[in-house]
Amino acid sequence: MMSESLERNLFRMARPWLLSRVRARGQRDAFTLVELLVVIAIIGVLVGLLLPAVQAAREAARRMSCSNNFKQIGLAMHNYHAAYNQLPVHGVGPTNESNNATGAAESKCSAIGIGCGFTRLELSYLVGLLPFVEQQALWEAVSNPIVEPDGDIWPAFGPRPSLSTTTVDYEPWMTDVTTFRCPSDPGFGLPSMGRTNYAACTGDSFYDAERGSTIWQANRWFYESDSRQMERTRCGMRGAFVPRSAMRFRDIQDGLSNTIAAGEIISGLGDRDKRSLTFTNAKGGFAAIARNPKQCEDRALANGLLDPARPRFWTSTARVPASERGHRWAAFHLLQSQMNTILPPNSEMCQVGHSDTYGVAPPSSQHTGGAHILLTDGAVKFVTDSIESGNSRQTTVFCRALQSGIDSTLPAGSRSPFGLWGALGTRASSETVSAEF
């Protein structure tokens, strides 16, 4: 009873105050403008603080996924080697022994049972890896003839993988393979075919990466049987992959853990990024670039072809080809699925000609500060743009180049002139790799 009486007395005493608070609340049923602005400002500050952290977390996840894809490719290489006692050939496929015309290679036939197109030995190492990266269905489509509803037929292994009005109808080459793509790269769709972000390493030189050891001349193919082309290949193709040759782990004499098998590349976005394509204005030809890998940048700076406000992009006055980096995973060409260790990661492309020619082709990425590389032992590492790379204006190693047969001032078998970075690209130049990278 005493407790109830006390409660009633307290309520009577507090009642006037409670009524005054209720009346005050009843008179004010919304935020003032000042309060609203303060709340908006606080929310804006919080978003400004949190958004970079969220974006960084997302990029970290994408970068990890990119590395995992590369590891899958490395595992696929080892499984391929275990099955066939060699790496997949980079620059391979059924061809026509009497016709090497690109138009014929890109054609299809209307007669059932007859396939007209052929690859011209232009398929990349990624095609052979399809069954080993859980792409058996795509491999079956590639390795068997495809008959279209109208009766047209594509031969097994398809046509030459080039972006023509005919070959865009060949569905396998237009397919984006998830394992061949880095999630950080935003490129998609035409004017590309199926894109890739992982390119085979051909070493610390580039002559003759577009023909390799097998060459078409005198209206026939010479399969590692032309002495001049073989000398060029032994001299200048110093990486884990030699175009159009079967390479084995036993050929990697510098050690599997010291030799790059493949590197990450961006796919071109049509934004004139110097890492995704070269300009075709006068560059001085093969000898100028082979003797000075920075020739493109030097010429661009001298002729106003490099945007001063955006030094990673060519200007609108720089003439650029239609095809860009990583636009065709099935094609073995330098621009599409090759890289070399001449200039450090994220440096400019510098091809002697335009799309399907040899030249300087560094790895590149949409990550900050570097790019992933796949070592031949299957390890994936992130290499920074600042890796020790020697003298970037030093001559590359080449022999019997062009019709004149000119040679480099560096003889065949020389250690790489491009420091630690160049040494990682060579398979058998007796370099000792002891520094961290």
mmCIF file of C-alpha atoms in Angstrom, residues 14-29:
data_model
loop_
_atom_site.group_PDB
_atom_site.id
_atom_site.type_symbol
_atom_site.label_atom_id
_atom_site.label_comp_id
_atom_site.label_asym_id
_atom_site.label_seq_id
_atom_site.Cartn_x
_atom_site.Cartn_y
_atom_site.Cartn_z
ATOM 1 C CA ALA A 14 5.579 14.626 -12.640
ATOM 2 C CA ARG A 15 2.301 15.130 -14.485
ATOM 3 C CA PRO A 16 2.728 18.887 -15.220
ATOM 4 C CA TRP A 17 6.195 18.284 -16.633
ATOM 5 C CA LEU A 18 5.052 15.367 -18.794
ATOM 6 C CA LEU A 19 2.168 17.399 -20.179
ATOM 7 C CA SER A 20 4.546 20.240 -21.077
ATOM 8 C CA ARG A 21 6.820 17.817 -22.989
ATOM 9 C CA VAL A 22 3.852 16.345 -24.877
ATOM 10 C CA ARG A 23 2.650 19.822 -25.836
ATOM 11 C CA ALA A 24 6.195 20.701 -26.994
ATOM 12 C CA ARG A 25 6.366 17.550 -29.110
ATOM 13 C CA GLY A 26 2.959 18.266 -30.587
ATOM 14 C CA GLN A 27 4.106 21.701 -31.707
ATOM 15 C CA ARG A 28 7.199 20.263 -33.524
ATOM 16 C CA ASP A 29 6.425 17.378 -35.925
#
